[in-house]
Amino acid sequence: DDDHNKAVGTRIVFHIPRPDFIRSFDIGLAGYYEKNDAAINDQREKIRAIDLVLEFKLFDDWLTSFGLRSEYEYSRVRVKGGRDFFKEGFYVEPYLGFTWEDYEFTLFYLYEKTDLNNRLSSGQSRDNFRNIVGVRFFPVSRVAIKFEYVYTNLEDPARANVNSWNAALVINF
């Protein structure tokens, strides 16, 4: 292996003991390190993150769960002969799970903020905000179909805000 552009990452999840009315309570820690030895742009990036999953059991008949997913991430990019770039962001996603006719659905809302130039002294804001509303449908246990509406608000005046409808199909093996 003569590829000198290496990346290493890890994630550790702690499953916290919980009472019966809580379906899951997990805290995760993640790290990532990448080195790019290209002759033009020798740079290194380190990412650190912490995430939380908390899900409550509700009723057995149709309204099955209420949960919250959240993550905070911090990144530092060091460029040889230049300055360091810092990025940070977080998201919060409350969701509500329910069943209908033996099918599982999840309604969710996701709010995400990304600061692409944290610690930049110019004062120019390049924050990105995303609001996502959607539904996940599980027709069988290993298949998920997701529909969502995304509204993105970019504080950079040179870029336009983006609104979109998205759909996805996920098959777990």
mmCIF file of C-alpha atoms in Angstrom:
data_model
loop_
_atom_site.group_PDB
_atom_site.id
_atom_site.type_symbol
_atom_site.label_atom_id
_atom_site.label_comp_id
_atom_site.label_asym_id
_atom_site.label_seq_id
_atom_site.Cartn_x
_atom_site.Cartn_y
_atom_site.Cartn_z
ATOM 1 C CA ASP A 1 0.000 0.000 0.000
ATOM 2 C CA ASP A 2 1.731 3.144 -1.180
ATOM 3 C CA ASP A 3 -1.280 5.436 -0.653
ATOM 4 C CA HIS A 4 -0.161 8.036 1.874
ATOM 5 C CA ASN A 5 -3.599 9.632 2.244
ATOM 6 C CA LYS A 6 -4.840 7.810 5.327
ATOM 7 C CA ALA A 7 -7.999 8.250 7.355
ATOM 8 C CA VAL A 8 -8.803 6.674 10.717
ATOM 9 C CA GLY A 9 -12.098 6.909 12.550
ATOM 10 C CA THR A 10 -13.862 5.313 15.484
ATOM 11 C CA ARG A 11 -17.151 5.499 17.359
ATOM 12 C CA ILE A 12 -17.897 4.210 20.835
ATOM 13 C CA VAL A 13 -21.501 3.900 22.042
ATOM 14 C CA PHE A 14 -22.490 3.607 25.678
ATOM 15 C CA HIS A 15 -25.878 1.935 26.248
ATOM 16 C CA ILE A 16 -27.042 3.524 29.504
ATOM 17 C CA PRO A 17 -29.106 1.336 31.897
ATOM 18 C CA ARG A 18 -32.696 2.533 31.866
ATOM 19 C CA PRO A 19 -36.147 1.929 33.371
ATOM 20 C CA ASP A 20 -38.795 0.022 31.385
ATOM 21 C CA PHE A 21 -40.552 3.103 29.978
ATOM 22 C CA ILE A 22 -37.367 4.117 28.111
ATOM 23 C CA ARG A 23 -36.738 2.042 24.983
ATOM 24 C CA SER A 24 -33.165 3.261 24.406
ATOM 25 C CA PHE A 25 -30.686 5.664 25.943
ATOM 26 C CA ASP A 26 -27.355 5.790 24.115
ATOM 27 C CA ILE A 27 -24.452 8.219 24.218
ATOM 28 C CA GLY A 28 -21.831 8.014 21.483
ATOM 29 C CA LEU A 29 -18.361 9.483 21.115
ATOM 30 C CA ALA A 30 -16.666 9.639 17.725
ATOM 31 C CA GLY A 31 -13.332 10.701 16.321
ATOM 32 C CA TYR A 32 -11.852 10.953 12.844
ATOM 33 C CA TYR A 33 -8.367 11.864 11.618
ATOM 34 C CA GLU A 34 -7.348 12.334 7.999
ATOM 35 C CA LYS A 35 -3.996 13.270 6.505
ATOM 36 C CA ASN A 36 -3.655 14.372 2.885
ATOM 37 C CA ASP A 37 -0.055 14.337 1.617
ATOM 38 C CA ALA A 38 -0.732 15.868 -1.761
ATOM 39 C CA ALA A 39 2.199 18.040 -2.842
ATOM 40 C CA ILE A 40 -0.065 21.034 -3.410
ATOM 41 C CA ASN A 41 -2.188 20.865 -0.277
ATOM 42 C CA ASP A 42 -0.658 19.092 2.706
ATOM 43 C CA GLN A 43 -3.511 19.198 5.219
ATOM 44 C CA ARG A 44 -4.793 17.335 8.256
ATOM 45 C CA GLU A 45 -8.337 17.210 9.578
ATOM 46 C CA LYS A 46 -9.533 16.124 13.016
ATOM 47 C CA ILE A 47 -13.211 15.686 13.816
ATOM 48 C CA ARG A 48 -14.694 15.035 17.257
ATOM 49 C CA ALA A 49 -18.366 14.362 17.936
ATOM 50 C CA ILE A 50 -20.786 13.402 20.684
ATOM 51 C CA ASP A 51 -24.294 12.107 20.022
ATOM 52 C CA LEU A 52 -27.379 11.154 22.008
ATOM 53 C CA VAL A 53 -30.327 8.858 21.304
ATOM 54 C CA LEU A 54 -33.189 8.849 23.806
ATOM 55 C CA GLU A 55 -36.434 7.027 23.014
ATOM 56 C CA PHE A 56 -39.471 6.599 25.260
ATOM 57 C CA LYS A 57 -42.063 3.830 24.962
ATOM 58 C CA LEU A 58 -45.600 5.133 24.700
ATOM 59 C CA PHE A 59 -48.646 2.985 23.935
ATOM 60 C CA ASP A 60 -48.831 -0.460 22.359
ATOM 61 C CA ASP A 61 -51.792 0.138 20.068
ATOM 62 C CA TRP A 62 -50.853 2.929 17.614
ATOM 63 C CA LEU A 63 -48.624 5.599 19.195
ATOM 64 C CA THR A 64 -45.530 3.556 19.992
ATOM 65 C CA SER A 65 -42.636 5.917 20.774
ATOM 66 C CA PHE A 66 -41.308 9.429 21.195
ATOM 67 C CA GLY A 67 -37.615 10.049 20.763
ATOM 68 C CA LEU A 68 -34.801 12.502 20.341
ATOM 69 C CA ARG A 69 -31.573 12.207 18.370
ATOM 70 C CA SER A 70 -28.899 14.852 18.635
ATOM 71 C CA GLU A 71 -25.251 15.330 17.721
ATOM 72 C CA TYR A 72 -22.555 17.989 18.137
ATOM 73 C CA GLU A 73 -19.464 17.927 15.918
ATOM 74 C CA TYR A 74 -16.274 19.983 15.916
ATOM 75 C CA SER A 75 -13.630 19.941 13.194
ATOM 76 C CA ARG A 76 -10.190 21.452 12.742
ATOM 77 C CA VAL A 77 -8.428 21.518 9.380
ATOM 78 C CA ARG A 78 -4.741 22.375 9.509
ATOM 79 C CA VAL A 79 -3.202 23.441 6.212
ATOM 80 C CA LYS A 80 0.580 23.415 5.892
ATOM 81 C CA GLY A 81 1.945 26.923 5.546
ATOM 82 C CA GLY A 82 -1.488 28.455 6.070
ATOM 83 C CA ARG A 83 -4.046 29.016 8.739
ATOM 84 C CA ASP A 84 -6.270 26.554 10.542
ATOM 85 C CA PHE A 85 -9.946 26.300 9.641
ATOM 86 C CA PHE A 86 -12.522 25.407 12.268
ATOM 87 C CA LYS A 87 -16.004 24.048 11.595
ATOM 88 C CA GLU A 88 -18.682 23.056 14.046
ATOM 89 C CA GLY A 89 -22.290 22.056 13.926
ATOM 90 C CA PHE A 90 -25.135 20.272 15.599
ATOM 91 C CA TYR A 91 -28.528 18.798 14.880
ATOM 92 C CA VAL A 92 -31.583 17.994 16.979
ATOM 93 C CA GLU A 93 -34.205 15.545 15.709
ATOM 94 C CA PRO A 94 -37.357 14.837 17.721
ATOM 95 C CA TYR A 95 -39.516 12.060 16.290
ATOM 96 C CA LEU A 96 -42.771 10.240 16.918
ATOM 97 C CA GLY A 97 -43.277 6.570 16.049
ATOM 98 C CA PHE A 98 -46.626 4.946 15.379
ATOM 99 C CA THR A 99 -48.145 1.869 13.769
ATOM 100 C CA TRP A 100 -51.102 1.455 11.463
ATOM 101 C CA GLU A 101 -52.293 -1.886 10.067
ATOM 102 C CA ASP A 102 -49.025 -3.650 11.081
ATOM 103 C CA TYR A 103 -46.911 -0.989 9.356
ATOM 104 C CA GLU A 104 -44.453 1.249 11.203
ATOM 105 C CA PHE A 105 -44.141 4.987 10.560
ATOM 106 C CA THR A 106 -41.943 7.689 12.048
ATOM 107 C CA LEU A 107 -42.715 11.395 11.767
ATOM 108 C CA PHE A 108 -39.663 13.574 12.333
ATOM 109 C CA TYR A 109 -38.381 17.137 12.374
ATOM 110 C CA LEU A 110 -34.663 17.896 12.120
ATOM 111 C CA TYR A 111 -32.986 21.228 12.848
ATOM 112 C CA GLU A 112 -29.342 21.532 11.856
ATOM 113 C CA LYS A 113 -26.842 24.373 12.164
ATOM 114 C CA THR A 114 -23.375 24.314 10.632
ATOM 115 C CA ASP A 115 -20.775 27.063 11.194
ATOM 116 C CA LEU A 116 -18.300 26.739 8.332
ATOM 117 C CA ASN A 117 -15.810 29.299 9.571
ATOM 118 C CA ASN A 118 -15.905 29.172 13.342
ATOM 119 C CA ARG A 119 -13.223 31.418 14.854
ATOM 120 C CA LEU A 120 -12.711 33.348 11.622
ATOM 121 C CA SER A 121 -11.811 36.913 12.551
ATOM 122 C CA SER A 122 -13.338 38.546 9.457
ATOM 123 C CA GLY A 123 -16.778 38.510 11.059
ATOM 124 C CA GLN A 124 -18.360 37.181 7.861
ATOM 125 C CA SER A 125 -21.007 34.636 8.757
ATOM 126 C CA ARG A 126 -21.217 31.441 6.745
ATOM 127 C CA ASP A 127 -23.680 29.622 8.953
ATOM 128 C CA ASN A 128 -26.016 27.134 7.319
ATOM 129 C CA PHE A 129 -29.396 26.267 8.825
ATOM 130 C CA ARG A 130 -31.517 23.335 7.681
ATOM 131 C CA ASN A 131 -35.055 22.448 8.668
ATOM 132 C CA ILE A 132 -36.296 19.046 7.574
ATOM 133 C CA VAL A 133 -39.778 17.603 8.071
ATOM 134 C CA GLY A 134 -40.504 14.085 6.958
ATOM 135 C CA VAL A 135 -41.871 10.602 7.404
ATOM 136 C CA ARG A 136 -40.154 7.216 7.397
ATOM 137 C CA PHE A 137 -42.213 4.185 6.418
ATOM 138 C CA PHE A 138 -41.135 0.601 7.181
ATOM 139 C CA PRO A 139 -43.160 -1.784 4.966
ATOM 140 C CA VAL A 140 -41.042 -4.752 6.141
ATOM 141 C CA SER A 141 -38.413 -5.048 8.868
ATOM 142 C CA ARG A 142 -35.342 -4.467 6.672
ATOM 143 C CA VAL A 143 -36.733 -1.836 4.299
ATOM 144 C CA ALA A 144 -37.334 1.862 4.950
ATOM 145 C CA ILE A 145 -38.813 4.469 2.638
ATOM 146 C CA LYS A 146 -38.288 8.122 3.530
ATOM 147 C CA PHE A 147 -39.991 11.273 2.211
ATOM 148 C CA GLU A 148 -38.890 14.701 3.412
ATOM 149 C CA TYR A 149 -39.111 18.418 2.735
ATOM 150 C CA VAL A 150 -35.883 20.384 3.251
ATOM 151 C CA TYR A 151 -35.571 24.128 3.754
ATOM 152 C CA THR A 152 -32.002 25.440 3.883
ATOM 153 C CA ASN A 153 -31.156 28.973 4.977
ATOM 154 C CA LEU A 154 -27.645 30.084 4.053
ATOM 155 C CA GLU A 155 -26.258 33.270 5.596
ATOM 156 C CA ASP A 156 -23.695 33.643 2.810
ATOM 157 C CA PRO A 157 -25.293 36.233 0.454
ATOM 158 C CA ALA A 158 -23.443 34.784 -2.553
ATOM 159 C CA ARG A 159 -25.370 31.507 -2.229
ATOM 160 C CA ALA A 160 -29.104 30.959 -2.616
ATOM 161 C CA ASN A 161 -31.379 29.259 -0.128
ATOM 162 C CA VAL A 162 -32.500 25.802 -1.172
ATOM 163 C CA ASN A 163 -35.906 24.147 -0.818
ATOM 164 C CA SER A 164 -36.368 20.561 -1.966
ATOM 165 C CA TRP A 165 -38.462 17.427 -1.717
ATOM 166 C CA ASN A 166 -36.431 14.241 -1.241
ATOM 167 C CA ALA A 167 -37.209 10.534 -1.279
ATOM 168 C CA ALA A 168 -35.004 7.588 -0.324
ATOM 169 C CA LEU A 169 -35.185 3.805 -0.198
ATOM 170 C CA VAL A 170 -33.012 1.959 2.342
ATOM 171 C CA ILE A 171 -32.468 -1.786 2.369
ATOM 172 C CA ASN A 172 -30.583 -3.231 5.349
ATOM 173 C CA PHE A 173 -28.585 -6.400 4.822
#
